[in-house]
Coordinates of C-alpha atoms and ligand atoms in Angstrom, one line a residue:
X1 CA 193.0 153.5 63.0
X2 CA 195.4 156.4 61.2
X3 CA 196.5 157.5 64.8
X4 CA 199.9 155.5 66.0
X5 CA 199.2 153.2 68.7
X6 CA 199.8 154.2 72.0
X7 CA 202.6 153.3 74.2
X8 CA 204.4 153.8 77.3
X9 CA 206.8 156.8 77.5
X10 CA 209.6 155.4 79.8
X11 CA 210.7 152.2 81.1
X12 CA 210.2 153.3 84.6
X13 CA 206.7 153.9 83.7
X14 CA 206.0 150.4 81.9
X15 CA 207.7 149.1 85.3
X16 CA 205.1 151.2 87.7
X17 CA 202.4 149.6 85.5
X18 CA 203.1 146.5 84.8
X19 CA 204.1 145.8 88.5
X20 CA 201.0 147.8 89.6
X21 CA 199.3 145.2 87.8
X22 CA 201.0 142.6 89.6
X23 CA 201.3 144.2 93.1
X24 CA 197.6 143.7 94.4
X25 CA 195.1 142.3 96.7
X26 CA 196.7 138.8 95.7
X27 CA 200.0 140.4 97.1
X28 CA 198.9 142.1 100.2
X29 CA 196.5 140.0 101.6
X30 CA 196.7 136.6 99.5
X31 CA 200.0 135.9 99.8
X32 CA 200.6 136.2 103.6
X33 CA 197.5 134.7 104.6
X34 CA 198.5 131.6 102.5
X35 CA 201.7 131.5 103.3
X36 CA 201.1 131.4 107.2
X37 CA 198.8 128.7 106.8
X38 CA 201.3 126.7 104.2
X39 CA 204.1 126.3 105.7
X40 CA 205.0 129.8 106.8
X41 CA 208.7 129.8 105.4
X42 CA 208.3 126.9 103.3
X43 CA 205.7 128.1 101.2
X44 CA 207.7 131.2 100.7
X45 CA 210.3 129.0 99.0
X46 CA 208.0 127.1 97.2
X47 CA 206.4 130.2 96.2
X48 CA 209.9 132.1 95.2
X49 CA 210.8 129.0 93.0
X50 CA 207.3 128.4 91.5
X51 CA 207.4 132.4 90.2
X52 CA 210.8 132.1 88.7
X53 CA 210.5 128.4 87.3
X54 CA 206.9 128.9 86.1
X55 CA 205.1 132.2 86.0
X56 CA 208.3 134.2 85.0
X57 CA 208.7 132.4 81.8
X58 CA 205.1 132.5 81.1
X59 CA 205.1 136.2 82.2
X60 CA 207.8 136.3 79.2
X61 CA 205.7 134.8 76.3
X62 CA 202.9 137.5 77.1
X63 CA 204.8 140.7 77.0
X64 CA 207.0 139.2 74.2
X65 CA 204.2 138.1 72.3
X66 CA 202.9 141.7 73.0
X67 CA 205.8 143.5 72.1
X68 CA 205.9 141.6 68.8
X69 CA 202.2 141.7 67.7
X70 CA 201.4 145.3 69.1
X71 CA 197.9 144.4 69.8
X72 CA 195.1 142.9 71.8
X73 CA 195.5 139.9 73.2
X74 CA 192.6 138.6 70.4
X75 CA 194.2 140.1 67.7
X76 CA 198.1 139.0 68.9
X77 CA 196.7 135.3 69.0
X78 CA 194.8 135.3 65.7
X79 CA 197.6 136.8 63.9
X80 CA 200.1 134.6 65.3
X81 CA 200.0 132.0 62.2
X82 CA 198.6 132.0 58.8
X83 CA 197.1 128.7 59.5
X84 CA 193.5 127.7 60.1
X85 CA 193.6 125.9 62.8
X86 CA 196.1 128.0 64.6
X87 CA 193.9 130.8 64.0
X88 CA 191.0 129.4 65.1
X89 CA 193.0 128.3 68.3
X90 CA 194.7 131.7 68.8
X91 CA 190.7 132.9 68.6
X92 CA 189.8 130.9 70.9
X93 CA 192.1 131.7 73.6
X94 CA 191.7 135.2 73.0
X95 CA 188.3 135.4 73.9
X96 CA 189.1 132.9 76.7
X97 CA 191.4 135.3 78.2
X98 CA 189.4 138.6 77.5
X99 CA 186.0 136.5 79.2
X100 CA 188.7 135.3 82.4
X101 CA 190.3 139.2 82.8
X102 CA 186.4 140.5 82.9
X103 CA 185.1 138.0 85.4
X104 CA 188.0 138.2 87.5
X105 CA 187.5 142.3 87.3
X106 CA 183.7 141.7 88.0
X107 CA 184.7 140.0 91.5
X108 CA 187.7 141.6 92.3
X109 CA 185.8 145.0 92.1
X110 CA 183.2 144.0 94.6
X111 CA 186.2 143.4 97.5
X112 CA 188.2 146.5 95.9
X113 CA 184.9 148.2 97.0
X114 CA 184.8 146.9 100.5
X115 CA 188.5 148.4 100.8
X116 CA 187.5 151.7 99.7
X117 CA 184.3 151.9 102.2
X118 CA 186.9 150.7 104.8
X119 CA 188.9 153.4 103.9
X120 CA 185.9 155.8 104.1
X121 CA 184.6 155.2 106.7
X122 CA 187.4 156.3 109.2
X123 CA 187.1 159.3 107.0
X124 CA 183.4 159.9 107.7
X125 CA 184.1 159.7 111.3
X126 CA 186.8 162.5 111.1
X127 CA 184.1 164.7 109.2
X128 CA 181.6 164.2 111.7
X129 CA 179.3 162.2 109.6
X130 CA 178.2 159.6 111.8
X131 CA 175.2 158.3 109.7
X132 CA 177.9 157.5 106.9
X133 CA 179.9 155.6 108.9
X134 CA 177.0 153.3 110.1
X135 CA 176.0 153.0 106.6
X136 CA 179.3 152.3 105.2
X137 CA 179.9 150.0 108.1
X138 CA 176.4 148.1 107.7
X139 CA 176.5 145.2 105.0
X140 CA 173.7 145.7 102.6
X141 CA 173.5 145.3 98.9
X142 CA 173.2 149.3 98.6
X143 CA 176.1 149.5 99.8
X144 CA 178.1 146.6 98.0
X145 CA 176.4 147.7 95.2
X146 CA 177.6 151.7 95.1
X147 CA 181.0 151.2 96.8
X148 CA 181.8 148.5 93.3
X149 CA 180.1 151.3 91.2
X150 CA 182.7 154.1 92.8
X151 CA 185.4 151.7 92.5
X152 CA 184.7 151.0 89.1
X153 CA 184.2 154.5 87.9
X154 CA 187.6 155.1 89.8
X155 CA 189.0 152.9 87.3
X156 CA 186.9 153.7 84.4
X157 CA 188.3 157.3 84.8
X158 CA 191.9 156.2 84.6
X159 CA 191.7 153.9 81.8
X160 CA 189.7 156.2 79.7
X161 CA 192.6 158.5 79.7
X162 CA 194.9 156.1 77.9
X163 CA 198.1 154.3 78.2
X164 CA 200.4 157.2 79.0
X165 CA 198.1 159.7 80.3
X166 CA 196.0 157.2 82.5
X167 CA 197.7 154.0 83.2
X168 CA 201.3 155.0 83.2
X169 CA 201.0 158.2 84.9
X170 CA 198.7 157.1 87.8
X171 CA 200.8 153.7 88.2
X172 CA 203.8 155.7 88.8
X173 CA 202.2 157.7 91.3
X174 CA 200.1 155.4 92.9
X175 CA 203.1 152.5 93.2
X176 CA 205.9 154.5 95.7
X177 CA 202.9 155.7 97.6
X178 CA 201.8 151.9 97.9
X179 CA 205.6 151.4 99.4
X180 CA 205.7 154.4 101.6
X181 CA 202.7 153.3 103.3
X182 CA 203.3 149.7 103.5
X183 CA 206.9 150.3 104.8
X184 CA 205.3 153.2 107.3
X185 CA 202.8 150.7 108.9
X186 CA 205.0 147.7 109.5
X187 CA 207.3 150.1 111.4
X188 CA 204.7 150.8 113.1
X189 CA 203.0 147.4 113.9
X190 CA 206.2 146.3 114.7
X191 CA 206.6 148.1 117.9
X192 CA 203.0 146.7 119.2
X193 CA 203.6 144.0 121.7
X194 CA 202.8 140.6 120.2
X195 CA 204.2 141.3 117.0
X196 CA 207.4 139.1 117.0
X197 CA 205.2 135.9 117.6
X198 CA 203.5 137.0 114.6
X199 CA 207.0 137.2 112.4
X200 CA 207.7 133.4 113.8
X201 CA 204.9 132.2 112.7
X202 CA 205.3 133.5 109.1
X203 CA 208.9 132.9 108.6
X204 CA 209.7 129.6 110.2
X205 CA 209.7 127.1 107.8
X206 CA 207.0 123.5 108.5
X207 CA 209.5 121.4 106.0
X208 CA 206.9 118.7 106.1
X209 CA 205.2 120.6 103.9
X210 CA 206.9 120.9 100.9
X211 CA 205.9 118.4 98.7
X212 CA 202.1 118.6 99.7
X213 CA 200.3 118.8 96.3
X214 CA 197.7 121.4 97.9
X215 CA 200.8 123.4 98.8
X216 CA 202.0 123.4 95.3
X217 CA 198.9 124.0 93.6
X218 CA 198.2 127.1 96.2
X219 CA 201.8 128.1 95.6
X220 CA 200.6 127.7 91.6
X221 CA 197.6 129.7 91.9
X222 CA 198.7 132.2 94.0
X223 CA 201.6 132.8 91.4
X224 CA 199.7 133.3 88.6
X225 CA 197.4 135.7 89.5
X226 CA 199.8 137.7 91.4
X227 CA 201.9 138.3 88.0
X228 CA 198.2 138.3 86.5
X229 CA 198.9 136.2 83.9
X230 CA 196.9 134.5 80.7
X231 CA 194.4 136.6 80.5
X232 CA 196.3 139.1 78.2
X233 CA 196.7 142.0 80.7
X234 CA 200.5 142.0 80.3
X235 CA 200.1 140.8 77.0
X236 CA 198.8 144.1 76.2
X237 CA 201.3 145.8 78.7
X238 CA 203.8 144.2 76.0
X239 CA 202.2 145.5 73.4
X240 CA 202.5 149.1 74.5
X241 CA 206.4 148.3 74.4
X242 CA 208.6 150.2 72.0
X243 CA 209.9 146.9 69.8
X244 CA 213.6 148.3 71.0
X245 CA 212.9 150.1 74.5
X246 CA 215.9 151.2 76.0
X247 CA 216.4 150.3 79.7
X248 CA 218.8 151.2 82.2
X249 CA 221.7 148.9 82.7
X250 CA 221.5 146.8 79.7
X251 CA 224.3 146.4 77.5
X252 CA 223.4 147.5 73.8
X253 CA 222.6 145.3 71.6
X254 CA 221.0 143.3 74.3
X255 CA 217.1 142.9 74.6
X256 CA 215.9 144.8 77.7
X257 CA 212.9 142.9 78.0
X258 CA 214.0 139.5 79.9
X259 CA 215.4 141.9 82.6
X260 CA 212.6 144.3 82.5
X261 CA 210.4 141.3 83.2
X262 CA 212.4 139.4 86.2
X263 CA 212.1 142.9 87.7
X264 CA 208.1 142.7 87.6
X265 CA 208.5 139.3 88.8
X266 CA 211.2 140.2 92.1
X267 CA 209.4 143.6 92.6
X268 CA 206.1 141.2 92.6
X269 CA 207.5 139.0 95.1
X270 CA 209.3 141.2 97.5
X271 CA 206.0 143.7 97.9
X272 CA 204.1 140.3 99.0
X273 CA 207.4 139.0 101.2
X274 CA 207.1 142.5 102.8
X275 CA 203.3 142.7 103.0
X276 CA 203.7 139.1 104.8
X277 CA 205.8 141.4 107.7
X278 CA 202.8 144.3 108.4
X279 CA 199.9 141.3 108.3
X280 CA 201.3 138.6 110.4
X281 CA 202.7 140.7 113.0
X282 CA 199.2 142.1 112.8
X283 CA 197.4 139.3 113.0
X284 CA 199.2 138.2 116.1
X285 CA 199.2 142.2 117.7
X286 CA 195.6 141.7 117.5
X287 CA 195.3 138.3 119.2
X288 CA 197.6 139.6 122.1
X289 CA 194.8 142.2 122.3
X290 CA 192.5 139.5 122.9
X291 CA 191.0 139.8 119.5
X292 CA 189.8 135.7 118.1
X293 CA 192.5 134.8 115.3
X294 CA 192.1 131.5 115.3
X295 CA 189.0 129.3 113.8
X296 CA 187.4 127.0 115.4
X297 CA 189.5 124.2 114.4
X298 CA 192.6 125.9 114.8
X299 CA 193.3 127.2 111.8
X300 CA 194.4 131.0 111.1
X301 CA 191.3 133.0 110.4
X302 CA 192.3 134.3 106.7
X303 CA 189.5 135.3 103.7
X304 CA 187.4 138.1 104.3
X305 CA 186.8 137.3 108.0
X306 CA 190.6 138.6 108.2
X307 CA 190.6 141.8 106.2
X308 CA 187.0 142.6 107.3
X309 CA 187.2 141.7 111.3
X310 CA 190.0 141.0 112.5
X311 CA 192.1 144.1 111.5
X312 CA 189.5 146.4 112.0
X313 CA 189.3 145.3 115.3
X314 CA 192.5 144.7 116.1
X315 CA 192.3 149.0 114.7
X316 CA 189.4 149.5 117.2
X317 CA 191.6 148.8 120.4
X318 CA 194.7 151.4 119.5
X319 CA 193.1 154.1 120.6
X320 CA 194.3 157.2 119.2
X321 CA 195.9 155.8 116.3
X322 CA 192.6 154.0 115.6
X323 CA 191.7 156.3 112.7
X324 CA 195.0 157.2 111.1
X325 CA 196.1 153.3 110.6
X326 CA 192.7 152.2 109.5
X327 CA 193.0 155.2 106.9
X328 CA 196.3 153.7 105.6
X329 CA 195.9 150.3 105.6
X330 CA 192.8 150.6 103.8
X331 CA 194.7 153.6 101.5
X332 CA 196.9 151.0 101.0
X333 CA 194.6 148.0 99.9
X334 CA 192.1 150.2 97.6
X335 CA 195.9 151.7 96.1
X336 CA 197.1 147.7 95.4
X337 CA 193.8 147.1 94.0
X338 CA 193.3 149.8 91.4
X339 CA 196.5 149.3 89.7
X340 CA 195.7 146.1 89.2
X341 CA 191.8 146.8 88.5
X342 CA 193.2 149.3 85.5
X343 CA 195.0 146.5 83.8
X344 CA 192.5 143.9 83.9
X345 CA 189.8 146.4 82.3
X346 CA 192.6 147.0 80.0
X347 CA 192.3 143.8 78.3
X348 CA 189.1 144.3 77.1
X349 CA 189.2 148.2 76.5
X350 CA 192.1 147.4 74.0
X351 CA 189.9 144.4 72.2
X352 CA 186.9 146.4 71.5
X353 CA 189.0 150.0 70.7
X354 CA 191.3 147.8 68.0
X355 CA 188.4 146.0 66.8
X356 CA 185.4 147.8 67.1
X357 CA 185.1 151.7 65.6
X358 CA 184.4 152.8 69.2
X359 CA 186.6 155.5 70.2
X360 CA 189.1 154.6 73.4
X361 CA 186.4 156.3 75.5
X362 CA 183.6 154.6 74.0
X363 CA 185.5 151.0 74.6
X364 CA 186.1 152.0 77.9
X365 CA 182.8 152.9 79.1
X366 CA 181.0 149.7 77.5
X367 CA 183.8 147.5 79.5
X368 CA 183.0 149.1 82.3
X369 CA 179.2 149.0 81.8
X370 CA 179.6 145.1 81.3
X371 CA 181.6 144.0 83.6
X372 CA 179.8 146.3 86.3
X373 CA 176.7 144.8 85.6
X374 CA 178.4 141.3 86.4
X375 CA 179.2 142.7 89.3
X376 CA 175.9 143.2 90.3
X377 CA 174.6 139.8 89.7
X378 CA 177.8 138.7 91.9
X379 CA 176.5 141.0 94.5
X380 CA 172.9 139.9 94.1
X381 CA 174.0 136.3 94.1
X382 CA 176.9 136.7 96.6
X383 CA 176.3 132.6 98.5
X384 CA 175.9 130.9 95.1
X385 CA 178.1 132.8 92.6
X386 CA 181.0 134.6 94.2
X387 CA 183.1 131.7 94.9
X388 CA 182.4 130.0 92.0
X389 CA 183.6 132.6 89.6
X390 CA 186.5 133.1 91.9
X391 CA 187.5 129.3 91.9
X392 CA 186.5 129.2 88.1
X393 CA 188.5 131.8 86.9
X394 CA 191.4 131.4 89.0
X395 CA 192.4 127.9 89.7
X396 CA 191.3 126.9 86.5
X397 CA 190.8 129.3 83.2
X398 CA 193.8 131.0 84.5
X399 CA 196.7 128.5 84.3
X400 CA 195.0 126.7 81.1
X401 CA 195.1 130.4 79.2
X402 CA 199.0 130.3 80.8
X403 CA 199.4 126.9 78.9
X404 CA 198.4 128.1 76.1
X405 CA 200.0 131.1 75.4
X406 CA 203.2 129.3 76.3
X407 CA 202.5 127.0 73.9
X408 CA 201.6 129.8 70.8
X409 CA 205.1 131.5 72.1
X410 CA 207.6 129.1 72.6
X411 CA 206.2 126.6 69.2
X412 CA 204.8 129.6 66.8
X413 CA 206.2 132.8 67.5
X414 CA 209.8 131.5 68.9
X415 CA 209.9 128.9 66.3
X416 CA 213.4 127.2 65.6
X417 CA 212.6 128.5 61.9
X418 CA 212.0 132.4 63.6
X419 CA 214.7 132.2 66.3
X420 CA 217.1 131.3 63.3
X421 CA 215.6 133.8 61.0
X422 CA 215.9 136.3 64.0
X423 CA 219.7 135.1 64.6
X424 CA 220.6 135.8 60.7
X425 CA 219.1 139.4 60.7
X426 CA 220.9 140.6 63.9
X427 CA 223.8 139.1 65.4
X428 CA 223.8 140.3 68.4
X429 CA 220.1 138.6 69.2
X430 CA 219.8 135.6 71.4
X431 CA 223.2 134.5 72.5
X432 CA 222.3 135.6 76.6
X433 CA 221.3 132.4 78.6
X434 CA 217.7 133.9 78.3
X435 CA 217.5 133.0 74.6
X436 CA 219.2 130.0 74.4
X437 CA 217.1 128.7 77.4
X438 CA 213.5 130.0 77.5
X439 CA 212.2 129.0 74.1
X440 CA 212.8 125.8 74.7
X441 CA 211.7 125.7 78.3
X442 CA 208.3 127.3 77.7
X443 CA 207.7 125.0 74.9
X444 CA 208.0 122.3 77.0
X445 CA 209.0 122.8 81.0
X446 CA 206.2 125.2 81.3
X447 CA 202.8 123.4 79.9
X448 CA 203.7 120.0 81.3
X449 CA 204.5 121.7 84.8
X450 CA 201.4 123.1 84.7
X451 CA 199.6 120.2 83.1
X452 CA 201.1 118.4 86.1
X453 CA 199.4 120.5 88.9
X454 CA 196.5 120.8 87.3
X455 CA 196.1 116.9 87.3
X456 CA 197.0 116.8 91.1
X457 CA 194.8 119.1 92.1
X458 CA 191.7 117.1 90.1
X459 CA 192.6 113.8 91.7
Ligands
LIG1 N1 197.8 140.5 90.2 C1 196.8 141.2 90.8 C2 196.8 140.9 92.3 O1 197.7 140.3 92.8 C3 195.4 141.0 90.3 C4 195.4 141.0 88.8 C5 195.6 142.1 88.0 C6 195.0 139.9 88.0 N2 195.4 141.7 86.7 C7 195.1 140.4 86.7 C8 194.8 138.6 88.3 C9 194.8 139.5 85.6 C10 194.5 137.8 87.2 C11 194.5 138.2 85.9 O2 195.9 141.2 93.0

């Protein structure tokens, strides 16, 4: 408790991490999947304006409210207000969002463990080890089981280090390799015949689509757990903020933050507009290669049945290349996923260090432990469980925690009473169009948009 709390060292490396955290599976093979079957272009606009109308601002009132508490999401909440019921509110949604991060980490391990066997196993055939390969290439619940366990460790290792040495360090390697890759295969897929269909069909726009409330509430969802928000990951991101971090390009005086976060937000969306150019040009390579794309009503083949059979075969028929694009696409995917994976175990690690007298390491490893062990009843359970949790946690728990914390920054900690008290202390604070617009809008604008969809999508 004596020690000083830990925080990121640079800007750049709050960036890496907190769009590390964004930039994940969500990015590479969400997004393009649902946007070829939404629309195509349309959904990209949808999903553009959605981000900047609705998750940015609520992206804001987590790493403010962060910044401002320097805690745990738990803590941050509960501290918020002196009164009772706020309190027990702020509670409430604490362990709400610290419950939704670990189940969303118990699932989203399982798949991040399926990318690193995919990634393996091309390596195991390299080495000679044939065996490995069959075994990695066999589903079995040994194999679900250990590949989540190395996954997890992977993580466990990082987040154990700490916010500067672990997170931030490995984020800002980790994040231009992502990009070197990503950019190096869709050169590549590009010049495979079949490719340009592939671009058509994921950038021409179906119009008719727009206002079609399943559009908007995937374009909602998909949103919000790309910038992996209301669970308190960037919340605690925030929180490892400098009150008065110094970014590039900011006037003084000025408040970096607003800018620092619509660059977590663009970063977020251009890495899954990009990703949408190596997977549908993929998709379509591998059905000029005679590969089934299409289900059997005629829809794209997206969901695991993408990921885990159609690019692998599409991999199978490039002959000599076979190996070395398998290796980095799957590179690629376990890379997305860890930064993220860090950042949800994160949430919790920080709880249980700040509020328990574990040690960081201790905190870490008892996450871990946890949430590994709900991965295993996942695994065990895979027909009845999986997609419940995932359905649960996402479409659901995630936008109601975004509500909420909307609603504790924009009506408790932005107060008109704190922005004015805020306003008398320092005169330079809150005269950009950032101030004088957000606290109203996510007071407002934000919960009943999201109040809105959510109705839609129960009707
Ligand atoms: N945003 C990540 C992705 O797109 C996943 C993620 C990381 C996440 N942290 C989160 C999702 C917290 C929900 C909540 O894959």
């Amino acid at each position: 408790m004596a020690q000083p709390r830990a925080h990121f060292t640079t800007s750049f490396g709050f960036l890496m991490a907190a769009t590390g955290s964004a930039v994940g599976l969500g990015n590479i093979w969400g997004f393009p999947t649902n946007a070829a079957s939404n629309g195509g272009g349309a959904f990209l606009l949808v999903y553009l304006l959605l981000t900047f109308l609705l998750a940015y601002p609520a992206l804001m009132a987590e790493l403010l409210i962060g910044r401002e508490r320097h805690a745990n999401i738990l803590t941050a909440l509960e501290g918020l207000s002196e009164k009772p019921v706020t309190r027990f509110l702020g509670r409430l949604l604490g362990f709400g969002g610290l419950l939704t991060a670990s189940l969303i980490l118990s699932f989203y391990a399982i798949v991040a463990g399926w990318m690193l066997g995919k990634f393996l196993e091309p390596l195991a055939q390299l080495l000679a080890l044939p065996t490995l390969a069959r075994w990695l290439e066999a589903d079995s619940l040994w194999r679900n089981g250990l590949l989540c366990l190395m996954f997890s460790l992977l993580t466990l290792a990082i987040v154990a280090r700490g916010v500067s040495a672990g997170i931030e360090r490995w984020s800002a390697r980790l994040m231009p390799l992502l990009t070197l890759i990503l950019v190096a295969l869709i050169v590549y897929v590009l010049t495979l015949p079949g490719a340009i269909d592939g671009l058509r069909a994921y950038l021409l726009p179906d119009f008719s689509r727009i206002g079609d409330p399943a559009l908007l509430l995937s374009a909602m969802g998909q949103a919000f757990f790309s910038l992996s928000l209301g669970v308190g990951t960037m919340l605690v991101y925030g929180s490892y903020l400098h009150r008065q971090a110094p970014a590039l390009g900011t006037a003084e005086g000025e408040d970096p933050l607003p800018r620092l976060g619509a660059s977590v937000a663009l970063l977020d969306c251009c890495i899954a507009f990009v990703a949408g150019l190596l997977i549908l040009p993929a998709i379509y390579v591998a059905q000029a290669q005679g590969v089934a794309v299409f289900g059997e009503s005629g829809e794209l083949l997206a969901g695991p049945q993408l990921v885990f059979q159609v690019l692998p075969n599409l991999f199978a028929s490039l002959g000599q290349a076979k190996v070395w694009v398998s290796l980095a696409f799957f590179a690629l995917m376990t890379i997305a996923a860890l930064t993220s994976s860090i950042s949800m175990l994160e949430a919790p690690v920080s709880a249980l260090n700040e509020r328990t007298p574990l040690s960081r390491d201790q905190s870490a490893g008892l996450a871990a432990a946890i949430i590994f062990a709900v991965s295993l009843l996942l695994i065990f359970n895979m027909a009845s469980l999986f997609d419940l949790v995932i359905n649960l946690t996402t479409r659901y728990s995630q936008p109601l925690l975004g509500l909420g914390l909307c609603l504790f920054a924009g009506w408790i900690l932005f107060s008109n009473r704190r922005l004015a008290e805020l306003r008398a202390r320092n005169a330079a604070f809150g005269h950009s169009l950032f101030w004088r617009i957000w606290p109203w809008y996510v007071r407002l604008v934000c919960p009943l948009l999201i109040l809105a969809m959510l109705v839609q999508s129960l009707r």
